[in-house]
Short mmCIF file of C-alpha atoms and ligand atoms in Angstrom, two decimals:
data_model
loop_
_atom_site.label_atom_id
_atom_site.label_comp_id
_atom_site.label_asym_id
_atom_site.label_seq_id
_atom_site.Cartn_x
_atom_site.Cartn_y
_atom_site.Cartn_z
CA UNK A 256 196.96 145.76 48.71
CA UNK A 257 197.55 146.23 52.05
CA UNK A 258 198.08 149.74 53.55
CA UNK A 259 200.19 148.52 55.98
CA UNK A 260 203.88 148.48 54.85
CA UNK A 261 206.17 145.60 55.64
CA UNK A 262 208.35 147.94 57.76
CA UNK A 263 205.66 149.03 59.81
CA UNK A 264 204.09 145.69 60.46
CA UNK A 265 204.15 144.61 64.56
CA UNK A 266 203.55 140.73 64.83
CA UNK A 267 203.81 138.17 67.42
CA UNK A 268 203.77 135.21 65.23
CA UNK A 269 204.43 134.85 61.41
CA UNK A 270 202.80 131.50 59.86
CA UNK A 271 203.67 130.99 56.19
CA UNK A 272 201.61 128.23 54.18
CA UNK A 273 203.90 127.90 51.45
CA UNK A 274 206.95 129.04 49.24
CA UNK A 275 204.92 130.91 46.55
CA UNK A 276 206.17 134.76 46.26
CA UNK A 277 202.44 136.14 46.91
CA UNK A 278 202.61 134.30 50.40
CA UNK A 279 206.32 133.97 51.56
CA UNK A 280 206.37 137.65 50.53
CA UNK A 281 208.04 139.93 52.96
CA UNK A 282 207.94 137.18 55.84
CA UNK A 283 211.76 137.15 55.45
CA UNK A 284 212.64 140.77 56.11
CA UNK A 285 209.87 141.08 58.65
CA UNK A 286 211.48 138.27 60.92
CA UNK A 287 214.85 139.88 60.56
CA UNK A 288 213.63 143.38 61.85
CA UNK A 289 211.16 142.14 64.52
CA UNK A 290 213.22 138.96 65.43
CA UNK A 291 210.01 136.95 65.33
CA UNK A 292 210.21 133.39 63.92
CA UNK A 293 208.40 132.16 60.87
CA UNK A 294 206.31 128.93 61.47
CA UNK A 295 206.68 127.18 58.13
CA UNK A 296 207.09 123.62 56.67
CA UNK A 297 210.70 122.40 57.34
CA UNK A 298 212.29 122.63 53.69
CA UNK A 299 210.69 126.37 53.51
CA UNK A 300 211.98 127.18 57.21
CA UNK A 301 215.80 126.08 56.30
CA UNK A 302 215.52 128.69 53.28
CA UNK A 303 214.15 131.19 55.25
CA UNK A 304 217.18 130.53 58.07
CA UNK A 305 219.33 130.46 55.19
CA UNK A 306 218.21 133.92 54.19
CA UNK A 307 219.21 135.19 57.67
CA UNK A 308 215.32 135.07 59.35
CA UNK A 309 214.33 133.12 62.36
CA UNK A 310 212.17 129.96 61.46
CA UNK A 311 210.45 127.18 63.60
CA UNK A 312 210.45 124.14 60.81
CA UNK A 313 207.32 121.88 61.68
CA UNK A 314 205.58 119.40 59.17
CA UNK A 315 202.17 118.29 58.71
CA UNK A 316 200.30 116.92 61.95
CA UNK A 317 203.01 118.59 63.99
CA UNK A 318 201.68 121.36 66.95
CA UNK A 319 203.78 124.02 68.20
CA UNK A 320 203.00 126.43 71.29
CA UNK A 321 204.39 129.78 70.99
CA UNK A 322 203.47 132.02 74.26
CA UNK A 323 200.12 131.01 74.64
CA UNK A 324 198.99 129.78 71.04
CA UNK A 325 199.01 126.25 69.65
CA UNK A 326 199.70 126.14 66.14
CA UNK A 327 198.86 122.88 64.33
CA UNK A 328 200.21 122.15 60.83
CA UNK A 329 197.58 120.54 58.67
CA UNK A 330 197.26 119.49 54.78
CA UNK A 331 196.67 121.25 51.84
CA UNK A 332 196.52 120.27 48.42
CA UNK A 333 198.83 122.68 46.57
CA UNK A 334 202.81 123.21 45.27
CA UNK A 335 205.30 125.29 47.36
CA UNK A 336 208.24 125.73 45.10
CA UNK A 337 210.23 128.78 45.98
CA UNK A 338 209.78 131.66 43.65
CA UNK A 339 212.45 133.97 45.09
CA UNK A 340 215.06 130.88 44.66
CA UNK A 341 213.93 130.55 40.82
CA UNK A 342 212.16 126.98 42.05
CA UNK A 343 215.72 125.57 42.34
CA UNK A 344 214.58 124.89 46.04
CA UNK A 345 211.76 123.14 46.99
CA UNK A 346 209.53 124.60 50.07
CA UNK A 347 208.57 121.11 51.08
CA UNK A 348 204.73 120.84 51.01
CA UNK A 349 201.97 123.40 51.29
CA UNK A 350 200.06 123.32 54.46
CA UNK A 351 197.27 124.91 56.34
CA UNK A 352 197.29 126.29 59.70
CA UNK A 353 195.01 125.52 62.81
CA UNK A 354 195.67 128.19 65.33
CA UNK A 355 194.21 128.27 68.89
CA UNK A 356 194.49 131.22 71.14
CA UNK A 357 191.13 130.06 73.21
CA UNK A 358 189.41 131.08 69.93
CA UNK A 359 190.52 128.67 66.93
CA UNK A 360 191.15 130.06 63.49
CA UNK A 361 191.72 127.42 60.51
CA UNK A 362 193.60 128.90 57.74
CA UNK A 363 193.30 126.69 55.00
CA UNK A 364 196.28 128.12 53.02
CA UNK A 365 196.53 127.77 49.14
CA UNK A 366 194.38 124.44 48.55
CA UNK A 367 191.78 122.29 46.52
CA UNK A 368 188.71 121.06 48.51
CA UNK A 369 189.61 117.93 50.02
CA UNK A 370 187.01 115.56 52.26
CA UNK A 371 189.41 115.77 55.36
CA UNK A 372 188.21 119.10 55.83
CA UNK A 373 185.40 117.46 57.40
CA UNK A 374 187.66 115.80 60.05
CA UNK A 375 189.27 118.78 60.61
CA UNK A 376 185.81 120.33 61.74
CA UNK A 377 185.01 117.26 63.80
CA UNK A 378 188.73 117.62 65.29
CA UNK A 379 189.45 121.04 65.85
CA UNK A 380 185.86 122.77 65.86
CA UNK A 381 187.19 126.09 64.31
CA UNK A 382 185.21 129.22 65.21
CA UNK A 383 186.62 131.10 62.25
CA UNK A 384 187.65 129.56 58.70
CA UNK A 385 189.68 131.41 56.23
CA UNK A 386 189.31 129.81 52.83
CA UNK A 387 190.55 130.56 49.13
CA UNK A 388 188.01 131.38 46.64
CA UNK A 389 190.21 132.57 43.52
CA UNK A 390 189.68 129.52 41.80
CA UNK A 391 192.29 128.38 38.97
CA UNK A 392 194.98 128.05 41.83
CA UNK A 393 192.84 127.14 44.47
CA UNK A 394 189.09 126.14 45.27
CA UNK A 395 186.45 128.07 43.74
CA UNK A 396 183.90 129.98 45.63
CA UNK A 397 180.92 127.02 45.19
CA UNK A 398 183.61 124.76 46.37
CA UNK A 399 184.57 127.03 49.48
CA UNK A 400 180.99 126.88 50.30
CA UNK A 401 180.95 123.16 50.61
CA UNK A 402 184.20 123.48 52.79
CA UNK A 403 182.83 125.73 55.53
CA UNK A 404 179.74 123.62 55.73
CA UNK A 405 181.82 120.46 56.28
CA UNK A 406 184.20 122.49 58.72
CA UNK A 407 180.56 123.17 60.37
CA UNK A 408 182.07 126.83 61.08
CA UNK A 409 180.67 129.84 62.47
CA UNK A 410 182.62 132.51 60.58
CA UNK A 411 184.07 132.31 57.34
CA UNK A 412 186.32 134.72 55.67
CA UNK A 413 187.25 134.35 51.97
CA UNK A 414 190.67 135.22 50.32
CA UNK A 415 193.01 134.64 47.68
CA UNK A 416 191.00 136.78 45.03
CA UNK A 417 191.03 139.79 43.39
CA UNK A 418 194.86 140.16 43.91
CA UNK A 419 195.50 139.60 40.18
CA UNK A 420 193.50 139.52 37.44
CA UNK A 421 193.43 135.65 37.02
CA UNK A 422 191.89 135.25 40.53
CA UNK A 423 189.00 137.66 40.05
CA UNK A 424 185.92 136.82 42.11
CA UNK A 425 182.72 138.64 43.57
CA UNK A 426 183.25 137.75 47.51
CA UNK A 427 179.82 139.68 48.16
CA UNK A 428 177.80 136.53 45.88
CA UNK A 429 179.82 133.88 48.28
CA UNK A 430 178.43 135.94 51.18
CA UNK A 431 174.85 136.07 50.08
CA UNK A 432 174.86 132.48 48.97
CA UNK A 433 176.45 131.21 52.42
CA UNK A 434 174.01 133.83 54.31
CA UNK A 435 171.00 132.97 52.68
CA UNK A 436 171.67 129.13 53.09
CA UNK A 437 173.20 128.39 56.41
CA UNK A 438 173.46 130.15 59.69
CA UNK A 439 177.17 131.08 58.91
CA UNK A 440 178.12 134.37 58.67
CA UNK A 441 180.84 135.75 56.37
CA UNK A 442 183.32 138.69 56.79
CA UNK A 443 184.73 140.32 54.13
CA UNK A 444 187.42 142.71 55.35
CA UNK A 445 189.16 145.11 53.76
CA UNK A 446 193.15 145.16 53.40
CA UNK A 447 194.40 146.59 56.56
CA UNK A 448 191.02 146.04 58.26
CA UNK A 449 191.51 144.34 61.76
CA UNK A 450 189.25 141.33 62.55
CA UNK A 451 188.78 140.66 66.30
CA UNK A 452 188.09 136.52 67.02
NI1 LIG B 737 200.21 129.21 46.08
#
């Protein structure tokens, strides 16, 4: 859905949460073209390196500093088989990321709701949380609203919806529900639209 083509994309850091095709996507070709490393869980990182990309292999609980940004790998409840390898290669475990460059962003990855999100909120105090709302493969909009409360976020960005029919959702209803009952604001960027943190 993005109007920006992989061949045009400039980036400083690439983070991939798991091996599914709609997430690994064009990360390997972008890494090859730009020379940037892909941050990924160890097994997925090994696959990326095997395909000729650059990668920083990590695992749950670890952090890495790239330029002035600290990236921490946190749990996500999801699978991580690599579609591009016909699932013959495991991508290890799926993960989320806490990205701290002065402002703290929590990208949950594909995940169910889990109670340790409350602990992530205490530990990292995220300014912005990016949460899946698509249901079926991840949590639903109502569960994402609970996650946002537990995370004590100020700004919530919904993701992982309306890219294919099985995950159709109404993000404006999610926004209205959260903003009518809490102090949080919900950003719904259009594909390709920049977000300032
Ligand atoms: Ni997935």
